[in-house]
Amino acid sequence: MCGIVGYIGNQSAAPILLDGLKKLEYRGYDSAGIAVMNNRTISVNKVSGRIANLCEKTNDGKNVKGCIGIGHTRWATHGAPTDINAHPHLSNDGRFAVVHNGIIENYIDLREKLIENGYHFESQTDTEVIVHLIEKYYDGDLKKAVLKVASKLEGSYAIGVVCADEPDKIVAVREYSPLLIGVGIDENFFASDVTALVSHTRNVIYLEDGEFAEITKDEVSVFDSTGKKVEKTVSRINWDIQAAEKGGFEHFMLKEINEQPGAVKATITPRIKDDTIDFSESNLNDLDVNNISKIIITACGSAYYAGCAGKYVLERLCRIPVQVELASELRYSDPLIDNKTLLIVISQSGETADTIAAMRECKERGAKTIAIVNVVGSTIAKIADHTIYTWAGPEIAVATTKGYTTQLSILYLLSLFIGKKLGKVDDSQYAEYLDEIKSLPKNIQASLDMNPAIPAIAKKYHNAKALFFIGRNTDYAVALEAALKMKEISYIHAESYAAGELKHGTIALIDDHQPVIALCCNEALFEKTISNIVEVKARGAEVLAVSFEDNQKTAAIADDVITLPRVNTIFSSAVEIIPLQLLAYYVAKENGCDIDKPKNLAKSVTVE
Ligand code: F6R
């Protein structure tokens, strides 16, 4: 989704802004722009399409003079992705420029009133009302004007503003949209995402909802929504820019797929002390598990599918009913929740608008909340009663991979932790299951190494019009995520079906050479899935089976086989998804797709 960046200091602002915008490209966007101030004049350059166009237009920023500026990557919501609709937007008198992430829900009313007052609109965006309102309310104090405007806005926003009359500062404000300040020496920054500024500084201040920052080159002052000064702590980012670069891989996605053994290890190791699961860092060791009557997991997209896989493990080890709900549905479902409901919220970015809204709704109704989040300091991490971080490092490719497997590894630990507390898992099972979880990094590495034939298999399937993924229970949960990976990066229609459902309609779609990817890692249901393979093969399907390496039966029956090291079925999903991520990657590569930035998608979905 949209990204914003700002700079004030002694260096030329434009190249820094352009570099920051490039770092935000992964979030997904369709136009970009910068506004830079020099001698009290604001110049705006904006283009539809790629940042490369903006670099070309400005000679990599060298043609734009000035040491203070703001930049934006736009993911169109209100108005097409045109040059005019791109941000920054200028006030009619040219004295103010604004960048904005989020959505202003009451913009139509505001726009009509501004037009009545004689303001002229250039674009179709909701954002443009902000800059005209600032012009309207400005009486010599930018902070005061922004404060006043913010009180009139409904919706979500992270906003950066520069003003020609106050050329030594940027004012930024957030409400339900991420924003952080980068604190440098003789220079300061702001951005919607830490990746945009980590090459300049690792010292950051996270703004809370309703907070404003006045940023000069020497100082950052933060205020609450009443204008009262707030003392903020400066946090230190513990990863560097190399972590957000490709490191020799052709795509971020491939790099991140290969990072999974390390990411899962980094996620589980700090939570295991003396062969015991320790969530003291999240203040969970004293969780009153006997007061939990049901668990609801909520999330969107792949995080939701991690929840679908986690449900099997939680129910198996804790014997508590678990519901997995799409956040966009849960938020409007008048959910049945009380103070015996444990809500597990899963989000890589920690900023997904629907997930935040569902979480707030359930919290208000009394649920206790545990968030599984990757981005430190994100909104979800802050709202939750307990936050467990996945230490996956920055995930740049739009399609999540290490985000998903680290989420699963936390769900495994949490299931075992709660199950043991409830007395549903005995000591010897606990030791056995913990060993399984500790072996995940090794087994993920093995499944990465075990399938050199995947690029060749991808060549065989890349022309398919549709791909079907089938499986039962844990295999079905993995099929859901595998089909999403395939759809989003290769643009091939891919569907996942619970294998037992085929006969109830879907099998009508199977005919000669239709590829079916059959997931066969659920030991207890193996024979059932084999029967489903036989059924589709009898109708001409070509079957690619995913199974444990020592399983002879699938090799005999399927046309192609992808193998995994043998693992306990309870914890197999995090290993089983690996070759299917690779398959999606190589199919997309065969089809010449823009793998790291799939069309129409954004990394962090900060609007509803
Ligand atoms: C798919 C993908 C998305 C996200 C979803 C939730 O590869 O990445 O489906 O999983 O948008 O995002 P987070 O986890 O940031 O809440």
XYZ file of C-alpha atoms and ligand atoms in Angstrom:
624
model
C 0.000 0.000 0.000
C 1.005 3.656 -0.043
C 4.318 4.576 1.510
C 5.585 7.912 2.781
C 8.991 9.299 3.524
C 10.331 12.686 4.598
C 13.745 14.282 5.074
C 15.110 17.436 6.661
C 18.838 18.112 7.085
C 21.870 19.473 5.275
C 21.913 17.072 2.352
C 20.040 17.348 -0.909
C 16.596 15.927 -0.080
C 15.478 14.555 -3.467
C 17.995 11.670 -3.829
C 17.300 10.629 -0.220
C 13.550 10.698 -0.813
C 13.877 8.720 -4.046
C 16.055 6.155 -2.321
C 13.513 5.881 0.506
C 10.681 5.461 -1.991
C 12.599 2.655 -3.722
C 12.860 0.885 -0.384
C 9.076 1.190 -0.089
C 8.403 -0.195 -3.578
C 7.782 -3.659 -2.173
C 4.637 -2.437 -0.438
C 2.950 -2.123 -3.832
C 2.162 1.155 -5.622
C 1.124 2.586 -8.952
C 2.444 6.152 -8.867
C 5.006 8.152 -6.941
C 6.059 11.706 -6.244
C 8.221 14.061 -4.213
C 7.891 17.654 -3.027
C 11.096 19.496 -2.162
C 11.381 22.989 -0.738
C 14.118 25.451 -1.673
C 14.175 29.172 -0.834
C 10.572 28.974 0.367
C 9.406 27.492 -2.931
C 7.962 23.999 -3.117
C 8.554 22.037 -6.294
C 6.541 18.889 -6.943
C 7.485 16.056 -9.294
C 5.105 13.133 -9.647
C 4.486 10.373 -12.147
C 2.266 7.375 -12.649
C 4.024 4.022 -12.884
C 7.408 3.129 -11.477
C 9.804 5.162 -9.355
C 12.306 4.679 -12.180
C 10.133 7.174 -14.145
C 10.434 9.675 -11.315
C 14.203 9.168 -11.185
C 14.375 9.753 -14.923
C 12.214 12.871 -14.674
C 14.392 14.409 -11.956
C 17.769 13.053 -13.102
C 17.888 10.866 -9.977
C 16.886 13.868 -7.936
C 19.912 15.908 -9.012
C 17.717 18.472 -10.794
C 15.712 19.187 -7.645
C 17.318 21.590 -5.176
C 16.491 21.786 -1.478
C 17.260 20.048 1.823
C 13.703 19.441 3.040
C 11.089 17.315 1.359
C 8.406 14.652 1.435
C 7.741 11.700 -0.872
C 5.042 9.167 -1.526
C 4.261 5.923 -3.307
C 0.541 5.702 -4.044
C -1.611 2.597 -4.316
C -4.744 3.996 -5.925
C -7.966 3.960 -3.932
C -9.780 7.217 -4.749
C -9.105 8.079 -8.379
C -7.087 6.288 -11.058
C -3.296 5.959 -10.838
C -2.556 9.093 -12.884
C 0.127 11.776 -12.542
C -2.447 14.217 -11.168
C -3.777 11.858 -8.534
C -0.251 10.995 -7.377
C 0.953 12.657 -4.172
C 2.258 15.105 -2.978
C -0.695 17.442 -3.359
C -0.220 21.199 -3.331
C -2.488 23.846 -1.864
C -4.054 26.343 -4.271
C -1.581 29.016 -3.147
C 1.353 26.600 -3.546
C 2.534 27.202 0.026
C 1.728 23.715 1.391
C 2.431 20.195 0.183
C 0.998 17.034 1.693
C 1.579 13.296 1.461
C -0.938 10.923 2.984
C -1.393 7.200 3.602
C -4.815 5.867 4.513
C -8.331 6.921 3.639
C -10.269 10.026 4.612
C -13.780 8.682 4.974
C -15.582 12.032 5.196
C -13.741 13.581 2.248
C -16.861 14.098 0.123
C -18.438 16.426 2.720
C -15.159 18.213 3.293
C -14.581 18.581 -0.430
C -18.024 20.066 -1.047
C -17.556 22.624 1.706
C -14.101 23.566 0.451
C -15.460 24.020 -3.084
C -18.212 26.261 -1.655
C -15.421 28.251 0.017
C -13.713 28.752 -3.335
C -11.022 26.076 -3.210
C -10.173 24.442 -6.477
C -9.484 20.679 -6.732
C -7.003 19.201 -9.205
C -7.342 15.519 -8.380
C -9.996 12.938 -7.566
C -8.235 11.900 -4.364
C -9.515 12.035 -0.804
C -6.096 13.391 0.197
C -6.452 16.719 -1.564
C -8.967 17.928 1.027
C -6.188 17.816 3.634
C -3.930 20.300 1.914
C -6.754 22.764 1.208
C -7.941 22.516 4.809
C -4.419 23.288 6.009
C -4.306 26.348 3.774
C -7.717 27.375 5.122
C -6.780 27.066 8.803
C -3.172 28.257 8.639
C -2.531 31.421 10.620
C 1.245 31.329 10.925
C 1.601 28.104 12.923
C 1.794 24.901 10.869
C 1.498 22.572 13.836
C -1.647 24.323 15.016
C -3.197 24.165 11.553
C -2.450 20.446 11.170
C -3.867 19.811 14.653
C -7.068 21.580 13.689
C -7.331 19.756 10.359
C -6.745 16.373 11.985
C -9.679 17.011 14.298
C -11.899 17.341 11.200
C -10.732 14.155 9.490
C -12.448 10.796 9.842
C -10.676 7.642 8.742
C -7.088 6.547 8.827
C -4.062 8.612 8.033
C -0.364 9.136 8.265
C 0.356 12.585 6.922
C 3.489 14.621 6.230
C 3.268 18.353 5.520
C 5.749 21.030 4.464
C 4.994 24.747 4.417
C 6.812 27.470 2.491
C 6.294 29.949 5.364
C 8.037 27.625 7.844
C 10.890 26.240 5.769
C 12.737 24.702 8.716
C 10.250 21.998 9.640
C 8.023 19.105 8.632
C 4.870 18.299 10.547
C 3.681 14.673 10.612
C 0.638 13.103 12.212
C -0.818 9.602 12.459
C -4.175 8.001 13.132
C -4.582 4.262 12.426
C -1.766 4.272 9.889
C 1.896 3.549 10.669
C 4.404 6.379 11.000
C 7.803 6.593 12.572
C 10.515 9.187 12.899
C 14.163 8.430 12.126
C 16.482 10.335 14.419
C 19.828 11.259 12.835
C 22.649 13.703 13.529
C 21.922 17.135 12.025
C 19.150 15.471 10.060
C 15.871 13.710 10.727
C 13.488 11.559 8.744
C 10.010 10.172 8.828
C 8.514 7.188 7.053
C 5.637 4.782 7.077
C 8.034 1.864 7.207
C 11.423 1.466 8.811
C 12.976 0.028 5.621
C 12.826 3.518 4.063
C 15.167 5.000 6.636
C 17.267 2.208 8.127
C 20.167 2.947 5.766
C 20.406 6.420 7.375
C 19.670 5.753 11.026
C 18.663 2.911 13.291
C 17.278 5.211 15.978
C 13.533 5.571 15.639
C 10.541 6.991 17.453
C 7.224 5.226 16.864
C 4.251 7.595 16.829
C 1.005 6.477 18.471
C -2.456 7.172 17.076
C -3.359 10.836 17.445
C 0.250 11.974 17.909
C 1.924 14.764 15.957
C 5.598 15.340 15.335
C 7.297 18.604 14.563
C 10.546 17.687 12.892
C 13.422 20.089 12.331
C 16.920 19.086 11.345
C 18.112 19.260 14.961
C 15.054 18.231 16.922
C 11.977 16.033 17.012
C 9.087 17.113 19.251
C 6.016 14.943 19.681
C 2.579 16.126 20.853
C -0.714 14.446 21.630
C -3.979 15.344 19.908
C -4.556 18.229 22.345
C -1.184 19.742 21.501
C 0.453 18.703 24.794
C 4.101 17.650 24.518
C 4.734 13.903 24.922
C 8.066 12.373 25.990
C 8.967 9.555 23.617
C 11.626 6.892 23.834
C 14.017 6.329 20.976
C 14.101 2.648 19.972
C 16.975 0.937 18.221
C 16.368 -1.145 15.096
C 18.313 -4.366 15.461
C 18.673 -5.296 11.812
C 20.645 -3.507 9.137
C 20.079 -2.665 5.506
C 21.685 -5.906 4.220
C 18.737 -7.728 5.745
C 16.490 -5.779 3.390
C 18.602 -6.380 0.271
C 18.650 -9.314 -2.131
C 22.050 -10.751 -1.127
C 22.776 -12.415 -4.476
C 19.319 -13.930 -4.998
C 17.398 -13.051 -8.133
C 14.325 -12.061 -6.144
C 13.496 -11.154 -2.561
C 10.994 -13.983 -2.545
C 13.649 -16.591 -3.292
C 15.942 -15.055 -0.696
C 13.174 -15.109 1.879
C 12.219 -18.710 1.058
C 15.834 -19.652 1.698
C 15.979 -17.629 4.906
C 13.292 -19.749 6.536
C 15.518 -22.170 8.471
C 17.260 -19.165 10.090
C 14.055 -17.194 10.611
C 12.286 -20.111 12.291
C 15.349 -20.791 14.439
C 15.538 -17.140 15.494
C 11.834 -17.279 16.340
C 11.773 -20.458 18.409
C 15.173 -20.449 20.141
C 14.573 -17.533 22.558
C 11.276 -19.160 23.604
C 12.857 -22.437 24.714
C 14.853 -22.359 27.943
C 16.078 -25.537 29.646
C 13.796 -27.627 27.456
C 10.769 -25.653 28.584
C 8.722 -23.173 26.581
C 9.181 -19.734 28.058
C 6.927 -16.854 27.023
C 7.962 -14.588 29.893
C 9.084 -11.974 27.362
C 5.408 -11.672 26.350
C 4.181 -11.886 29.954
C 2.401 -15.104 29.124
C 3.916 -17.545 31.576
C 1.078 -16.919 34.030
C -1.700 -17.089 31.427
C -4.817 -18.402 33.150
C -5.476 -21.231 30.702
C -8.314 -22.646 32.785
C -10.279 -19.513 32.068
C -10.278 -20.107 28.297
C -13.458 -21.646 26.913
C -12.690 -21.064 23.242
C -9.985 -19.671 21.023
C -10.626 -17.466 18.013
C -7.829 -16.913 15.541
C -8.220 -13.933 13.251
C -6.092 -12.639 10.391
C -6.104 -11.995 6.643
C -4.589 -13.835 3.677
C -1.639 -16.065 4.419
C -1.714 -15.143 8.095
C -5.280 -16.474 8.129
C -4.057 -19.670 6.482
C -1.351 -19.976 9.134
C -4.258 -19.782 11.586
C -6.089 -22.549 9.659
C -3.044 -24.807 10.033
C -2.581 -23.740 13.668
C -6.166 -24.661 14.526
C -5.432 -28.378 14.040
C -2.458 -28.186 16.380
C -4.191 -26.107 19.055
C -7.250 -28.348 19.109
C -5.155 -31.496 19.103
C -2.848 -30.431 21.938
C -5.201 -28.281 24.044
C -8.631 -29.828 23.391
C -10.191 -26.353 23.292
C -12.513 -25.402 20.413
C -10.773 -23.126 17.935
C -12.507 -20.946 15.325
C -10.467 -19.346 12.558
C -12.096 -16.180 11.236
C -11.208 -13.846 8.404
C -10.684 -10.485 10.054
C -12.718 -8.687 7.383
C -15.675 -10.921 8.271
C -15.190 -11.129 12.017
C -15.211 -7.365 12.465
C -18.775 -7.137 11.129
C -20.163 -10.390 12.496
C -21.350 -9.214 15.891
C -19.057 -11.927 17.295
C -19.950 -14.079 20.284
C -17.140 -13.227 22.629
C -16.741 -12.976 26.373
C -13.908 -12.773 28.833
C -13.293 -16.505 28.468
C -12.407 -16.059 24.789
C -8.754 -16.052 23.845
C -8.219 -14.149 20.608
C -5.043 -14.928 18.674
C -4.304 -12.257 16.094
C -1.753 -13.019 13.405
C -0.107 -10.407 11.211
C 3.302 -10.075 9.626
C 3.061 -6.302 9.191
C 1.035 -5.626 12.312
C -0.757 -2.927 10.312
C -3.483 -4.758 8.385
C -6.566 -2.564 8.723
C -9.160 -5.364 8.904
C -7.119 -7.316 11.428
C -6.733 -4.247 13.628
C -10.464 -3.552 13.455
C -11.425 -7.165 14.260
C -9.033 -7.132 17.175
C -10.420 -3.898 18.601
C -13.968 -5.244 18.243
C -13.147 -8.457 20.121
C -11.129 -6.661 22.787
C -14.029 -4.372 23.508
C -16.209 -7.445 24.046
C -13.807 -8.786 26.653
C -11.494 -11.148 24.746
C -7.950 -11.583 25.961
C -5.630 -10.961 23.023
C -2.352 -12.504 21.966
C -0.769 -11.080 18.819
C 1.752 -12.912 16.666
C 3.480 -10.120 14.785
C 6.700 -9.578 12.862
C 7.053 -5.799 12.761
C 8.230 -4.432 16.080
C 6.262 -1.472 17.368
C 3.430 -1.989 14.878
C -0.165 -1.145 15.745
C -1.289 -4.715 16.432
C 1.760 -5.324 18.616
C 0.843 -2.266 20.627
C -2.870 -2.988 21.044
C -2.544 -6.643 22.090
C -2.533 -7.726 25.725
C 0.405 -9.966 24.852
C 2.636 -9.768 21.793
C 4.820 -12.599 20.573
C 7.198 -11.420 17.877
C 8.216 -13.640 14.991
C 11.862 -12.837 14.449
C 11.691 -13.245 10.662
C 13.487 -9.974 9.873
C 12.178 -7.656 7.171
C 9.973 -9.338 4.600
C 10.203 -7.429 1.348
C 8.589 -9.692 -1.266
C 4.871 -9.016 -1.363
C 4.097 -12.738 -1.142
C 4.842 -13.833 2.388
C 6.966 -16.924 2.988
C 9.089 -16.615 6.105
C 6.287 -14.603 7.696
C 3.981 -17.618 7.347
C 6.405 -20.275 8.615
C 7.508 -18.209 11.613
C 3.844 -17.595 12.487
C 3.285 -21.341 12.355
C 6.276 -22.039 14.563
C 4.867 -19.684 17.221
C 1.464 -21.364 16.927
C 3.156 -24.735 17.520
C 4.943 -23.441 20.613
C 1.791 -21.786 21.910
C -0.259 -24.956 21.410
C 2.253 -27.039 23.312
C 2.584 -24.378 26.005
C -1.181 -24.165 26.604
C -1.695 -27.928 26.207
C 0.907 -28.641 28.887
C -0.552 -26.062 31.254
C -3.981 -27.638 30.813
C -2.591 -31.106 31.496
C -3.616 -32.310 28.020
C -0.013 -33.076 27.075
C 2.016 -35.292 29.407
C 5.727 -34.917 30.144
C 6.961 -37.433 27.630
C 4.748 -36.046 24.824
C 5.902 -32.558 25.768
C 9.552 -33.566 25.397
C 8.861 -35.384 22.132
C 6.863 -32.495 20.610
C 9.358 -29.910 21.734
C 12.112 -31.882 20.023
C 9.983 -31.887 16.860
C 9.613 -28.103 17.043
C 13.334 -27.679 17.686
C 14.015 -29.757 14.569
C 11.936 -27.474 12.334
C 14.885 -25.372 11.069
C 16.790 -28.552 10.119
C 13.742 -30.078 8.425
C 12.901 -26.862 6.561
C 16.492 -26.763 5.319
C 16.214 -30.398 4.223
C 13.040 -29.712 2.275
C 14.765 -26.780 0.564
C 17.676 -29.015 -0.407
C 15.693 -32.080 -1.342
C 13.920 -30.894 -4.473
C 16.317 -29.756 -7.211
C 13.710 -30.922 -9.745
C 11.185 -28.209 -8.849
C 12.284 -25.803 -11.638
C 11.796 -28.662 -14.134
C 8.389 -29.529 -12.649
C 7.478 -25.837 -12.942
C 8.287 -25.966 -16.660
C 5.795 -28.785 -16.990
C 2.950 -26.978 -15.221
C 3.470 -23.306 -16.021
C 1.097 -23.300 -18.995
C -1.794 -24.764 -17.029
C -5.003 -22.730 -17.090
C -5.801 -23.857 -13.552
C -4.148 -25.796 -10.775
C -5.967 -27.721 -8.069
C -4.442 -28.354 -4.664
C -6.062 -31.094 -2.602
C -5.455 -32.441 0.892
C -7.110 -33.335 4.180
C -6.857 -31.619 7.586
C -3.301 -30.221 7.971
C -2.668 -30.994 4.299
C -5.788 -29.023 3.381
C -4.585 -26.052 5.445
C -1.278 -26.112 3.545
C -3.180 -26.468 0.254
C -4.976 -23.188 1.010
C -1.695 -21.321 1.415
C -0.047 -23.114 -1.524
C -2.894 -22.119 -3.860
C -2.734 -18.508 -2.692
C 1.032 -18.405 -3.326
C 0.498 -19.775 -6.819
C -2.324 -17.337 -7.666
C -0.744 -14.194 -6.387
C 2.647 -14.486 -8.060
C 2.035 -16.615 -11.188
C -1.512 -15.346 -11.941
C -2.583 -18.939 -12.670
C -5.998 -19.743 -11.339
C -5.357 -22.057 -8.391
C -7.879 -23.558 -6.024
C -7.546 -25.607 -2.906
C -10.081 -28.262 -2.025
C -10.525 -30.468 0.959
C -9.887 -33.745 -0.861
C -13.061 -35.317 0.537
C -15.122 -32.538 -1.033
C -14.077 -33.360 -4.598
C -16.986 -35.700 -5.164
C -19.468 -33.039 -4.131
C -19.047 -31.000 -7.266
C -15.444 -30.047 -7.966
C -14.543 -33.286 -9.660
C -16.610 -32.039 -12.619
C -13.649 -29.776 -13.399
C -11.194 -32.631 -13.754
C -10.442 -33.812 -17.261
C -7.482 -34.846 -19.383
C -4.152 -33.407 -18.257
C -5.673 -31.203 -15.572
C -2.854 -30.824 -13.021
C -3.807 -31.764 -9.461
C -1.330 -31.216 -6.663
C -2.089 -33.733 -3.942
C -0.733 -33.136 -0.457
C -0.138 -36.456 1.264
C 1.660 -35.693 4.514
C -1.161 -36.345 6.943
C -0.300 -39.868 8.010
C -3.655 -40.728 9.525
C -5.511 -39.741 6.362
C -2.953 -40.886 3.832
C -4.991 -43.756 2.403
C -8.014 -41.491 2.032
C -6.023 -38.979 0.012
C -4.573 -41.785 -2.090
C -8.157 -42.773 -2.981
C -8.791 -39.206 -4.098
C -5.667 -39.316 -6.251
C -6.949 -42.498 -7.871
C -10.313 -40.806 -8.542
C -8.806 -37.802 -10.288
C -6.325 -39.911 -12.221
C -9.213 -42.038 -13.464
C -10.579 -38.841 -15.014
C -7.345 -37.981 -16.758
C -5.694 -35.688 -14.211
C -1.959 -35.358 -13.993
C -0.941 -35.644 -10.360
C 1.959 -34.033 -8.559
C 2.118 -35.537 -5.075
C 3.771 -33.982 -2.052
C 4.824 -36.623 0.433
C 7.496 -37.792 2.853
C 10.686 -38.992 1.168
C 10.320 -42.569 2.409
C 6.790 -42.928 1.082
C 6.906 -45.392 -1.824
C 3.197 -45.435 -2.514
C 2.843 -41.880 -3.776
C 5.862 -42.351 -6.059
C 4.122 -45.353 -7.590
C 0.808 -43.633 -8.171
C 1.608 -39.980 -8.994
C 3.093 -38.569 -12.170
C 5.581 -36.426 -10.259
C 6.559 -36.271 -6.607
C 7.922 -33.554 -4.366
C 9.388 -34.904 -1.153
C 9.909 -33.765 2.429
C 11.897 -35.222 5.292
C 9.649 -37.323 7.526
C 8.238 -35.159 10.331
C 5.421 -35.592 12.808
C 2.142 -34.769 11.025
C 1.115 -32.423 13.839
C 3.942 -30.056 12.907
C 4.287 -30.868 9.206
C 2.666 -27.731 7.712
C 5.715 -25.512 8.239
C 7.856 -28.013 6.333
C 5.309 -29.031 3.717
C 4.737 -25.497 2.453
C 8.415 -25.019 1.525
C 8.521 -26.920 -1.814
C 5.140 -25.428 -2.712
C 6.498 -21.914 -2.207
C 9.357 -22.916 -4.513
C 6.923 -24.341 -7.047
C 4.923 -21.095 -7.101
C 8.153 -19.133 -7.451
C 9.478 -21.163 -10.395
C 6.107 -21.268 -12.175
C 5.902 -17.459 -11.864
C 9.461 -17.176 -13.123
C 8.664 -19.359 -16.150
C 5.731 -17.047 -16.874
C 7.909 -13.948 -16.654
C 5.929 -12.432 -13.766
C 7.084 -9.563 -11.574
C 7.574 -11.936 -8.647
C 8.409 -9.502 -5.852
C 5.726 -7.015 -6.850
C 2.722 -8.920 -8.157
C 0.131 -6.829 -9.947
C -2.638 -5.176 -7.908
C -1.143 -6.336 -4.602
C 0.319 -4.430 -1.699
C 2.560 -5.714 1.050
C 0.785 -4.057 3.875
C -2.966 -3.595 3.475
C -3.584 -0.570 5.635
C -7.033 0.239 4.257
C -10.215 -1.751 4.589
C 0.062 -13.337 0.795
C 0.179 -12.270 1.755
C -1.073 -11.681 2.278
C -0.901 -11.319 3.760
C -2.144 -10.573 4.259
C -2.028 -10.244 5.730
O 1.312 -13.818 0.397
O 1.256 -11.857 2.077
O -2.161 -12.513 2.086
O -0.688 -12.500 4.485
O -2.304 -9.395 3.535
O -0.938 -9.426 5.975
P -0.333 -9.277 7.428
O 0.244 -10.602 7.815
O 0.711 -8.218 7.299
O -1.466 -8.892 8.342
